[in-house]
Amino acid sequence: MIELLIPLGLLGLLSIPVLILIYLIRPNFQTKYISSTFVWKLSLKYRKRKLPTNTLRNIILIICQILILTSMALILTQPVQNTQDYTTANDVIAVIDSSASMRTQSLTNGTTRFQRALEKAKQVTNSTAGRGGTVTVIMAGQTANYLTLEGRDGNVTSALRVEPKFASDIISQLDKMIEDPDTYCSYAKADSAGAMELCEGLLYDNPEAKIVYYTDTNYTSVPDQVTVEPIREEDNEWNMAILDSHTELFDSYYTVYVDFVCYGESAPLQIMLDVTRLTRDVSGMGYSEFTTVTHVESDIIFCEDGVAKQLAFYATTSEEESDNYINNGNYFYQELPEGQRFTDYKEIKVTVVRPDASDRNADCFEQDNAFYIYGGTKEVINILYASTIPNPFMVSVLNSIRSQYIDYWDIRLDEKNVVNQEYPLEGYDMYIFEHFAPTHKPVDGVCVLFDPPMDTPGEWAINVRTNAMVGNFECTYGEYAKDHPVLNNIDPTKIGLFTMYTQLDYERSKFDALLSINGDPLLLSSKNGVDQSVILAFSVHFAAIAASNYWYILWENILNYYFPITMQKAIYEIGEVISVNSRASALEVSEFENGIYDESGSMNPESSEPEPYEEIPISLAYDKPCSVSIKQTSYFAGVKHLSLDFYVRMPEYESNIFAQEDELARFEIKNEKINYLDLMIWVAIALVVLLLLEWWLQSRANR
Amino acid sequence: MKVSYLDDAFFSRLETLALNLRSNLAGYFGGKHFVKTYGQTVEFSDYREYQLGDDIRRIDWNLFSRFEKYFLKLFTDERQMQVQIFLDCSASMGRFEPKKKAYSMATAAAIGFLAVHNMDKLTLNFMRGTRSENPFGTIVGKTSFFRAIGELENLPLVDDVDINECVASCPDTGQNNGVTVIISDFMTDSNWKKAVDYLNYKHRQVLLIQILSPEEIDPSYDGRVHLVDSEAPDLMDERNMKIKITKAALAAYQEAFGDFLKDISDFCRKRDVGFISVNCDTRIERVLFSEMLKEGIMS
């Protein structure tokens, strides 16, 4: 159907009567006085007899001119074709909040909010189908999507504008979800903005469609087109929750902070910790490791409805800190008694209970009653520094790195003066040999040879030609230095002078030459499976680099290159992309639904089969809360299985089962129809054609 | 706008010219035109044998001494001719185009001047309606001529003209005694050809001079026009016509105009009648010294 956006443009049609008036009043013949019409009368006999096209041509000309004026008037009106399929108020878009808080169960009948929302969606589907309208169902979970339907023929479709005759497909799918809400309700925050965006797209097609949003969130302001159907039962629901928890290290002991709250009721709550630790038994005949669990209970704390509290379990506390907590009614501290203090941990399970209830653990939303903390055990890097003349630069730089990366690495440095001390050649992650090379190169770690001697064994894959090239040398990039991680943030031209270096040959297939002097390698690096080594062909005593910050950067890069940090955090949120790196050759990822360890310290059964990965780094993402254990298999055969754990938590926001928000995401449905096909171009083309035709007719008329 | 060619310079340029009339005309005694008859002039023409009754004073004694026979010496005769000019005084000759009127007047005056300059008789006939008027009578001598020419410029041009009637009704058309010049545009429905035939019957040498305006030769107007004939008494006259002038109409006009000229030309050629068609945009000297010389009416 063609519509005119500016109907006033039709006033342009008034030009047509004006045109006709001009035709009527214009002089038909101009009087011309001539001597004689004698020849003109003679000429009439010479006029070729033609078809009487003049009249026809004149009529066409007038029609053409009228059409030209009509076209111009039409252009002024901006004609458009409404391509809208249809508009009907019978259509309904049902948006179902499938956020984690929708798992809240009613105290009276035990149904979850999600189930009640699905029931209401069923009702609206039935009533809409009865009116002959279409139904669209959108699930607002971690992302907003149309409800997936499995048709009678097995085809999977989306519940998008489902015709009444297929409404039963939606009903059966909703029934299926009601029976198994745990599978279909997410643990994430509802993507209401995404859902409204989908609605916006549907409203473009049918602006009169009705949107019903089944949610447990109260909105102060809702768009006109949306009706919010509240699902929550405020009198029959309450929730105690661990909002957050973390640990901090004070005086070698961990302090556990727990944020908790109670929604829907004011109630006395108690926090409990189950700290799983790895204990080493070095007594008796050997060395063994086993896990122990320490159970800690807090005092009972009364929580007002909706007021968050924080409890800190301190091993030791200063007077100042305790004053801060005592003086504020929402912060509490509890000192851990001797024997319950801990310096490391594998897992801390934090739970909240209500001691005055018959079922201490029961509330309407149980998913946030427990919280797991990992990261109490760092990645250990055992380093042996063996030298004939130990220098303070080496020790100080490793100590600095240890301080800097204390949240990620537990660097344990063992310094040996080989002149008067024995030094082991196994059991370390990194070996640094200075001014000498052992007869046998260690095979269970990264080997660093610093200032190699003339008698360096062939195992190192280098051949020292000259031990001391004396002079003032500047280093440059080596052959394979471009973008090598070991040279991150290092500019060779600014390192400084080398007054002496070792001239050597190396096996090019094994090493990358990163720095060089006069074509001689100064820094070599290799990382090929078990063959991981670094050659520094200079003595720190004869190099200006030891006194510059490049010395620290170089060793930081070396450690990051050979021992990349596995994870940046020990806690992630649902849906967050987790990047996992590893020093190892392979990873195995295991998921645990209720913590990795049970109350006795034994490992819980995994919720699914461990998943191996060989391409490192990897990216992970989870859609429900769980504990994840990453087991790394080292390059070095027969040794070292590293294990790190992290927790995927539910969004803190979801614990508030009576959430209130200001505004539901707004969308702009323009009042004017936007699904228009602009016809102006076609009218313009017609106008041009008419103008050409009129010009041609005029030219013919003068012949 | 008044246009006039008649000034002293115009006539002084004509003094070197003379009318060249046919020699078989009879004419009157006197004059300067040589004729085929023998007369008393000093111009030798022929010999013939003496016959009884001839004047013995005219015997050529030199020939007698040579042949011993009597021969008479004959001389050419010179006669005075009558030049009659019929001037079309209809409205089409310049009611709306003063230049055409002045051009026709100048042409008539030039021919008249040549006549009186060669001691011929001149008669100026103004054709009006079905009659021709001769207000000046027979003009002999330049004094009478210039007096008559002075009146020409005030000659009114009205109505239409029937050339045939005008010529036929002329009381003194003469017979075998001179030339008759008809000056007109010949754009008339009257049968002017009968007038020419009549003059031929009277053994008059006839010259037709057609004066045309540039607009008549090549109309410059177009579009839807109401053409009003200058001879039409009112706008509703049937001679007026409404026409849409297009390229095709102009082409038809040119074709009709060409055939119109050709018809006149063919007619004149068949009757040994001189015909000159001139555009009044052409310089009049060119007509007198080129076209008339080419036609042989002047020498």
PDB file of N, CA, C and O in Angstrom, chain A residues 26-44 46-48 50 54 57-58 701-703, chain B residues 92 96-97 187-189 216 219 221 224-230 238-239 241 246-249 252-253 255-256 259-260:
ATOM      1  N   ARG A  26      -4.402  31.621 -23.243  1.00  0.00           N
ATOM      2  CA  ARG A  26      -3.276  32.052 -24.074  1.00  0.00           C
ATOM      3  C   ARG A  26      -3.791  32.347 -25.491  1.00  0.00           C
ATOM      4  O   ARG A  26      -4.739  31.683 -25.967  1.00  0.00           O
ATOM      5  N   PRO A  27      -3.258  33.359 -26.214  1.00  0.00           N
ATOM      6  CA  PRO A  27      -3.716  33.681 -27.562  1.00  0.00           C
ATOM      7  C   PRO A  27      -3.422  32.517 -28.495  1.00  0.00           C
ATOM      8  O   PRO A  27      -2.314  31.994 -28.526  1.00  0.00           O
ATOM      9  N   ASN A  28      -4.494  32.175 -29.250  1.00  0.00           N
ATOM     10  CA  ASN A  28      -4.316  31.036 -30.151  1.00  0.00           C
ATOM     11  C   ASN A  28      -3.439  31.400 -31.341  1.00  0.00           C
ATOM     12  O   ASN A  28      -2.571  30.641 -31.735  1.00  0.00           O
ATOM     13  N   PHE A  29      -3.753  32.607 -31.936  1.00  0.00           N
ATOM     14  CA  PHE A  29      -2.989  33.004 -33.124  1.00  0.00           C
ATOM     15  C   PHE A  29      -2.493  34.433 -32.931  1.00  0.00           C
ATOM     16  O   PHE A  29      -3.230  35.292 -32.448  1.00  0.00           O
ATOM     17  N   GLN A  30      -1.303  34.655 -33.326  1.00  0.00           N
ATOM     18  CA  GLN A  30      -0.761  36.014 -33.309  1.00  0.00           C
ATOM     19  C   GLN A  30      -1.037  36.656 -34.665  1.00  0.00           C
ATOM     20  O   GLN A  30      -0.806  36.028 -35.704  1.00  0.00           O
ATOM     21  N   THR A  31      -1.535  37.863 -34.616  1.00  0.00           N
ATOM     22  CA  THR A  31      -1.868  38.546 -35.874  1.00  0.00           C
ATOM     23  C   THR A  31      -0.597  39.044 -36.544  1.00  0.00           C
ATOM     24  O   THR A  31       0.267  39.657 -35.914  1.00  0.00           O
ATOM     25  N   LYS A  32      -0.510  38.737 -37.814  1.00  0.00           N
ATOM     26  CA  LYS A  32       0.678  39.163 -38.581  1.00  0.00           C
ATOM     27  C   LYS A  32       0.185  39.826 -39.873  1.00  0.00           C
ATOM     28  O   LYS A  32      -0.537  39.206 -40.660  1.00  0.00           O
ATOM     29  N   TYR A  33       0.570  41.070 -40.068  1.00  0.00           N
ATOM     30  CA  TYR A  33       0.161  41.792 -41.276  1.00  0.00           C
ATOM     31  C   TYR A  33       1.230  41.586 -42.339  1.00  0.00           C
ATOM     32  O   TYR A  33       2.405  41.879 -42.119  1.00  0.00           O
ATOM     33  N   ILE A  34       0.766  41.085 -43.463  1.00  0.00           N
ATOM     34  CA  ILE A  34       1.714  40.860 -44.562  1.00  0.00           C
ATOM     35  C   ILE A  34       1.139  41.460 -45.848  1.00  0.00           C
ATOM     36  O   ILE A  34      -0.057  41.803 -45.908  1.00  0.00           O
ATOM     37  N   SER A  35       1.972  41.561 -46.864  1.00  0.00           N
ATOM     38  CA  SER A  35       1.538  42.186 -48.112  1.00  0.00           C
ATOM     39  C   SER A  35       0.420  41.387 -48.745  1.00  0.00           C
ATOM     40  O   SER A  35      -0.607  41.929 -49.158  1.00  0.00           O
ATOM     41  N   SER A  36       0.644  40.084 -48.835  1.00  0.00           N
ATOM     42  CA  SER A  36      -0.352  39.278 -49.511  1.00  0.00           C
ATOM     43  C   SER A  36      -0.310  37.857 -48.988  1.00  0.00           C
ATOM     44  O   SER A  36       0.772  37.333 -48.663  1.00  0.00           O
ATOM     45  N   THR A  37      -1.453  37.273 -48.862  1.00  0.00           N
ATOM     46  CA  THR A  37      -1.520  35.867 -48.466  1.00  0.00           C
ATOM     47  C   THR A  37      -1.592  34.955 -49.683  1.00  0.00           C
ATOM     48  O   THR A  37      -1.874  33.768 -49.575  1.00  0.00           O
ATOM     49  N   PHE A  38      -1.355  35.581 -50.876  1.00  0.00           N
ATOM     50  CA  PHE A  38      -1.520  34.845 -52.121  1.00  0.00           C
ATOM     51  C   PHE A  38      -0.682  33.563 -52.152  1.00  0.00           C
ATOM     52  O   PHE A  38      -1.183  32.477 -52.426  1.00  0.00           O
ATOM     53  N   VAL A  39       0.605  33.699 -51.823  1.00  0.00           N
ATOM     54  CA  VAL A  39       1.484  32.529 -51.893  1.00  0.00           C
ATOM     55  C   VAL A  39       1.143  31.530 -50.788  1.00  0.00           C
ATOM     56  O   VAL A  39       1.212  30.321 -50.987  1.00  0.00           O
ATOM     57  N   TRP A  40       0.752  32.071 -49.613  1.00  0.00           N
ATOM     58  CA  TRP A  40       0.385  31.146 -48.520  1.00  0.00           C
ATOM     59  C   TRP A  40      -0.808  30.291 -48.913  1.00  0.00           C
ATOM     60  O   TRP A  40      -0.876  29.117 -48.617  1.00  0.00           O
ATOM     61  N   LYS A  41      -1.755  30.912 -49.616  1.00  0.00           N
ATOM     62  CA  LYS A  41      -2.912  30.125 -50.048  1.00  0.00           C
ATOM     63  C   LYS A  41      -2.485  29.088 -51.094  1.00  0.00           C
ATOM     64  O   LYS A  41      -2.986  27.966 -51.102  1.00  0.00           O
ATOM     65  N   LEU A  42      -1.544  29.531 -51.975  1.00  0.00           N
ATOM     66  CA  LEU A  42      -1.029  28.551 -52.928  1.00  0.00           C
ATOM     67  C   LEU A  42      -0.340  27.377 -52.198  1.00  0.00           C
ATOM     68  O   LEU A  42      -0.451  26.225 -52.606  1.00  0.00           O
ATOM     69  N   SER A  43       0.361  27.749 -51.112  1.00  0.00           N
ATOM     70  CA  SER A  43       1.166  26.720 -50.448  1.00  0.00           C
ATOM     71  C   SER A  43       0.313  25.630 -49.798  1.00  0.00           C
ATOM     72  O   SER A  43       0.793  24.537 -49.537  1.00  0.00           O
ATOM     73  N   LEU A  44      -0.952  25.967 -49.554  1.00  0.00           N
ATOM     74  CA  LEU A  44      -1.816  24.968 -48.915  1.00  0.00           C
ATOM     75  C   LEU A  44      -1.942  23.719 -49.783  1.00  0.00           C
ATOM     76  O   LEU A  44      -2.099  22.603 -49.280  1.00  0.00           O
ATOM     77  N   TYR A  46       0.362  22.550 -51.479  1.00  0.00           N
ATOM     78  CA  TYR A  46       1.628  21.805 -51.454  1.00  0.00           C
ATOM     79  C   TYR A  46       1.852  21.069 -50.145  1.00  0.00           C
ATOM     80  O   TYR A  46       2.802  20.333 -50.004  1.00  0.00           O
ATOM     81  N   ARG A  47       0.992  21.352 -49.178  1.00  0.00           N
ATOM     82  CA  ARG A  47       1.168  20.672 -47.883  1.00  0.00           C
ATOM     83  C   ARG A  47       0.941  19.187 -48.054  1.00  0.00           C
ATOM     84  O   ARG A  47      -0.025  18.748 -48.669  1.00  0.00           O
ATOM     85  N   LYS A  48       1.864  18.414 -47.519  1.00  0.00           N
ATOM     86  CA  LYS A  48       1.742  16.966 -47.651  1.00  0.00           C
ATOM     87  C   LYS A  48       0.574  16.491 -46.795  1.00  0.00           C
ATOM     88  O   LYS A  48       0.389  16.938 -45.663  1.00  0.00           O
ATOM     89  N   LYS A  50      -1.029  14.356 -44.399  1.00  0.00           N
ATOM     90  CA  LYS A  50      -0.558  13.495 -43.318  1.00  0.00           C
ATOM     91  C   LYS A  50      -1.733  13.016 -42.500  1.00  0.00           C
ATOM     92  O   LYS A  50      -2.815  13.579 -42.557  1.00  0.00           O
ATOM     93  N   ASN A  54      -1.736  15.785 -35.406  1.00  0.00           N
ATOM     94  CA  ASN A  54      -1.517  16.998 -34.617  1.00  0.00           C
ATOM     95  C   ASN A  54      -2.389  17.038 -33.375  1.00  0.00           C
ATOM     96  O   ASN A  54      -1.924  17.345 -32.277  1.00  0.00           O
ATOM     97  N   ARG A  57      -1.265  14.523 -30.964  1.00  0.00           N
ATOM     98  CA  ARG A  57      -0.009  14.931 -30.342  1.00  0.00           C
ATOM     99  C   ARG A  57      -0.251  16.016 -29.289  1.00  0.00           C
ATOM    100  O   ARG A  57       0.321  15.996 -28.204  1.00  0.00           O
ATOM    101  N   ASN A  58      -1.154  16.931 -29.625  1.00  0.00           N
ATOM    102  CA  ASN A  58      -1.443  18.003 -28.673  1.00  0.00           C
ATOM    103  C   ASN A  58      -2.094  17.456 -27.411  1.00  0.00           C
ATOM    104  O   ASN A  58      -1.782  17.897 -26.300  1.00  0.00           O
ATOM    105  N   ALA A 701       6.177  19.095 -32.640  1.00  0.00           N
ATOM    106  CA  ALA A 701       5.093  20.034 -32.915  1.00  0.00           C
ATOM    107  C   ALA A 701       5.567  21.212 -33.761  1.00  0.00           C
ATOM    108  O   ALA A 701       4.795  21.812 -34.490  1.00  0.00           O
ATOM    109  N   ASN A 702       6.822  21.556 -33.715  1.00  0.00           N
ATOM    110  CA  ASN A 702       7.346  22.702 -34.461  1.00  0.00           C
ATOM    111  C   ASN A 702       7.781  22.338 -35.862  1.00  0.00           C
ATOM    112  O   ASN A 702       8.339  23.177 -36.574  1.00  0.00           O
ATOM    113  N   ARG A 703       7.638  21.091 -36.214  1.00  0.00           N
ATOM    114  CA  ARG A 703       8.090  20.702 -37.570  1.00  0.00           C
ATOM    115  C   ARG A 703       7.060  21.083 -38.610  1.00  0.00           C
ATOM    116  O   ARG A 703       5.867  21.052 -38.320  1.00  0.00           O
TER     117      ARG A 703
ATOM    118  N   SER B  92      -0.988  45.779 -51.579  1.00  0.00           N
ATOM    119  CA  SER B  92       0.099  44.811 -51.395  1.00  0.00           C
ATOM    120  C   SER B  92       1.444  45.359 -51.846  1.00  0.00           C
ATOM    121  O   SER B  92       2.481  44.782 -51.539  1.00  0.00           O
ATOM    122  N   PHE B  96       2.048  48.000 -45.983  1.00  0.00           N
ATOM    123  CA  PHE B  96       2.768  47.682 -44.729  1.00  0.00           C
ATOM    124  C   PHE B  96       4.274  47.675 -44.928  1.00  0.00           C
ATOM    125  O   PHE B  96       4.996  47.453 -43.972  1.00  0.00           O
ATOM    126  N   GLU B  97       4.686  47.909 -46.181  1.00  0.00           N
ATOM    127  CA  GLU B  97       6.137  47.846 -46.430  1.00  0.00           C
ATOM    128  C   GLU B  97       6.541  49.039 -47.311  1.00  0.00           C
ATOM    129  O   GLU B  97       6.563  48.949 -48.550  1.00  0.00           O
ATOM    130  N   MET B 187       0.890  39.207 -57.274  1.00  0.00           N
ATOM    131  CA  MET B 187       0.219  38.312 -56.318  1.00  0.00           C
ATOM    132  C   MET B 187      -1.253  38.685 -56.282  1.00  0.00           C
ATOM    133  O   MET B 187      -1.726  39.377 -55.380  1.00  0.00           O
ATOM    134  N   THR B 188      -1.906  38.251 -57.284  1.00  0.00           N
ATOM    135  CA  THR B 188      -3.299  38.604 -57.420  1.00  0.00           C
ATOM    136  C   THR B 188      -4.049  37.439 -58.048  1.00  0.00           C
ATOM    137  O   THR B 188      -3.474  36.648 -58.802  1.00  0.00           O
ATOM    138  N   ASP B 189      -5.319  37.393 -57.736  1.00  0.00           N
ATOM    139  CA  ASP B 189      -6.127  36.332 -58.319  1.00  0.00           C
ATOM    140  C   ASP B 189      -6.617  36.710 -59.725  1.00  0.00           C
ATOM    141  O   ASP B 189      -7.127  35.864 -60.460  1.00  0.00           O
ATOM    142  N   GLU B 216       8.248  38.201 -48.271  1.00  0.00           N
ATOM    143  CA  GLU B 216       7.513  37.390 -49.239  1.00  0.00           C
ATOM    144  C   GLU B 216       8.391  36.283 -49.817  1.00  0.00           C
ATOM    145  O   GLU B 216       7.904  35.202 -50.148  1.00  0.00           O
ATOM    146  N   PRO B 219       9.660  33.989 -45.542  1.00  0.00           N
ATOM    147  CA  PRO B 219       8.979  34.434 -44.312  1.00  0.00           C
ATOM    148  C   PRO B 219       9.798  34.098 -43.070  1.00  0.00           C
ATOM    149  O   PRO B 219      10.335  32.997 -42.962  1.00  0.00           O
ATOM    150  N   TYR B 221       8.545  34.505 -39.894  1.00  0.00           N
ATOM    151  CA  TYR B 221       7.692  34.263 -38.740  1.00  0.00           C
ATOM    152  C   TYR B 221       7.294  32.789 -38.698  1.00  0.00           C
ATOM    153  O   TYR B 221       7.313  32.093 -39.710  1.00  0.00           O
ATOM    154  N   ARG B 224       1.768  29.837 -34.475  1.00  0.00           N
ATOM    155  CA  ARG B 224       0.353  29.977 -34.845  1.00  0.00           C
ATOM    156  C   ARG B 224       0.084  31.457 -35.109  1.00  0.00           C
ATOM    157  O   ARG B 224       0.089  32.272 -34.176  1.00  0.00           O
ATOM    158  N   VAL B 225      -0.146  31.782 -36.361  1.00  0.00           N
ATOM    159  CA  VAL B 225      -0.301  33.202 -36.741  1.00  0.00           C
ATOM    160  C   VAL B 225      -1.592  33.396 -37.546  1.00  0.00           C
ATOM    161  O   VAL B 225      -2.068  32.499 -38.248  1.00  0.00           O
ATOM    162  N   HIS B 226      -2.114  34.593 -37.376  1.00  0.00           N
ATOM    163  CA  HIS B 226      -3.276  35.014 -38.178  1.00  0.00           C
ATOM    164  C   HIS B 226      -2.744  35.989 -39.224  1.00  0.00           C
ATOM    165  O   HIS B 226      -2.398  37.131 -38.904  1.00  0.00           O
ATOM    166  N   LEU B 227      -2.617  35.501 -40.450  1.00  0.00           N
ATOM    167  CA  LEU B 227      -2.027  36.323 -41.512  1.00  0.00           C
ATOM    168  C   LEU B 227      -3.108  37.250 -42.070  1.00  0.00           C
ATOM    169  O   LEU B 227      -4.144  36.790 -42.567  1.00  0.00           O
ATOM    170  N   VAL B 228      -2.848  38.531 -41.949  1.00  0.00           N
ATOM    171  CA  VAL B 228      -3.822  39.524 -42.433  1.00  0.00           C
ATOM    172  C   VAL B 228      -3.296  40.124 -43.739  1.00  0.00           C
ATOM    173  O   VAL B 228      -2.207  40.717 -43.770  1.00  0.00           O
ATOM    174  N   ASP B 229      -4.050  39.921 -44.795  1.00  0.00           N
ATOM    175  CA  ASP B 229      -3.668  40.427 -46.126  1.00  0.00           C
ATOM    176  C   ASP B 229      -3.827  41.950 -46.146  1.00  0.00           C
ATOM    177  O   ASP B 229      -4.832  42.490 -45.672  1.00  0.00           O
ATOM    178  N   SER B 230      -2.852  42.611 -46.690  1.00  0.00           N
ATOM    179  CA  SER B 230      -2.901  44.080 -46.702  1.00  0.00           C
ATOM    180  C   SER B 230      -4.057  44.610 -47.548  1.00  0.00           C
ATOM    181  O   SER B 230      -4.491  45.746 -47.384  1.00  0.00           O
ATOM    182  N   GLU B 238     -11.938  36.941 -46.347  1.00  0.00           N
ATOM    183  CA  GLU B 238     -11.519  35.566 -46.648  1.00  0.00           C
ATOM    184  C   GLU B 238     -10.070  35.470 -47.109  1.00  0.00           C
ATOM    185  O   GLU B 238      -9.490  34.390 -47.158  1.00  0.00           O
ATOM    186  N   ARG B 239      -9.534  36.638 -47.506  1.00  0.00           N
ATOM    187  CA  ARG B 239      -8.118  36.596 -47.898  1.00  0.00           C
ATOM    188  C   ARG B 239      -7.183  36.385 -46.694  1.00  0.00           C
ATOM    189  O   ARG B 239      -6.046  35.969 -46.831  1.00  0.00           O
ATOM    190  N   MET B 241      -5.930  34.533 -43.381  1.00  0.00           N
ATOM    191  CA  MET B 241      -5.916  33.101 -43.067  1.00  0.00           C
ATOM    192  C   MET B 241      -5.179  32.845 -41.742  1.00  0.00           C
ATOM    193  O   MET B 241      -4.240  33.560 -41.378  1.00  0.00           O
ATOM    194  N   THR B 246       4.893  25.878 -39.517  1.00  0.00           N
ATOM    195  CA  THR B 246       5.910  24.931 -39.064  1.00  0.00           C
ATOM    196  C   THR B 246       6.962  24.826 -40.155  1.00  0.00           C
ATOM    197  O   THR B 246       6.868  25.488 -41.214  1.00  0.00           O
ATOM    198  N   LYS B 247       7.916  23.981 -39.900  1.00  0.00           N
ATOM    199  CA  LYS B 247       8.956  23.789 -40.920  1.00  0.00           C
ATOM    200  C   LYS B 247       8.336  23.243 -42.200  1.00  0.00           C
ATOM    201  O   LYS B 247       8.731  23.607 -43.309  1.00  0.00           O
ATOM    202  N   ALA B 248       7.371  22.357 -42.025  1.00  0.00           N
ATOM    203  CA  ALA B 248       6.719  21.774 -43.192  1.00  0.00           C
ATOM    204  C   ALA B 248       5.945  22.844 -43.956  1.00  0.00           C
ATOM    205  O   ALA B 248       5.948  22.867 -45.203  1.00  0.00           O
ATOM    206  N   ALA B 249       5.289  23.740 -43.208  1.00  0.00           N
ATOM    207  CA  ALA B 249       4.519  24.812 -43.859  1.00  0.00           C
ATOM    208  C   ALA B 249       5.450  25.749 -44.624  1.00  0.00           C
ATOM    209  O   ALA B 249       5.131  26.193 -45.736  1.00  0.00           O
ATOM    210  N   ALA B 252       6.485  24.122 -47.769  1.00  0.00           N
ATOM    211  CA  ALA B 252       5.419  24.191 -48.769  1.00  0.00           C
ATOM    212  C   ALA B 252       5.345  25.587 -49.378  1.00  0.00           C
ATOM    213  O   ALA B 252       5.113  25.749 -50.593  1.00  0.00           O
ATOM    214  N   TYR B 253       5.564  26.585 -48.546  1.00  0.00           N
ATOM    215  CA  TYR B 253       5.542  27.981 -49.037  1.00  0.00           C
ATOM    216  C   TYR B 253       6.644  28.206 -50.073  1.00  0.00           C
ATOM    217  O   TYR B 253       6.411  28.790 -51.135  1.00  0.00           O
ATOM    218  N   GLU B 255       8.089  26.017 -51.857  1.00  0.00           N
ATOM    219  CA  GLU B 255       7.788  25.270 -53.072  1.00  0.00           C
ATOM    220  C   GLU B 255       6.732  26.011 -53.911  1.00  0.00           C
ATOM    221  O   GLU B 255       6.863  26.165 -55.139  1.00  0.00           O
ATOM    222  N   ALA B 256       5.725  26.508 -53.222  1.00  0.00           N
ATOM    223  CA  ALA B 256       4.671  27.249 -53.934  1.00  0.00           C
ATOM    224  C   ALA B 256       5.216  28.528 -54.545  1.00  0.00           C
ATOM    225  O   ALA B 256       4.879  28.896 -55.692  1.00  0.00           O
ATOM    226  N   ASP B 259       7.253  27.742 -57.643  1.00  0.00           N
ATOM    227  CA  ASP B 259       6.393  27.426 -58.784  1.00  0.00           C
ATOM    228  C   ASP B 259       5.687  28.666 -59.309  1.00  0.00           C
ATOM    229  O   ASP B 259       5.459  28.810 -60.522  1.00  0.00           O
ATOM    230  N   PHE B 260       5.338  29.551 -58.415  1.00  0.00           N
ATOM    231  CA  PHE B 260       4.697  30.815 -58.803  1.00  0.00           C
ATOM    232  C   PHE B 260       5.622  31.644 -59.706  1.00  0.00           C
ATOM    233  O   PHE B 260       5.221  32.128 -60.786  1.00  0.00           O
TER     234      PHE B 260
END
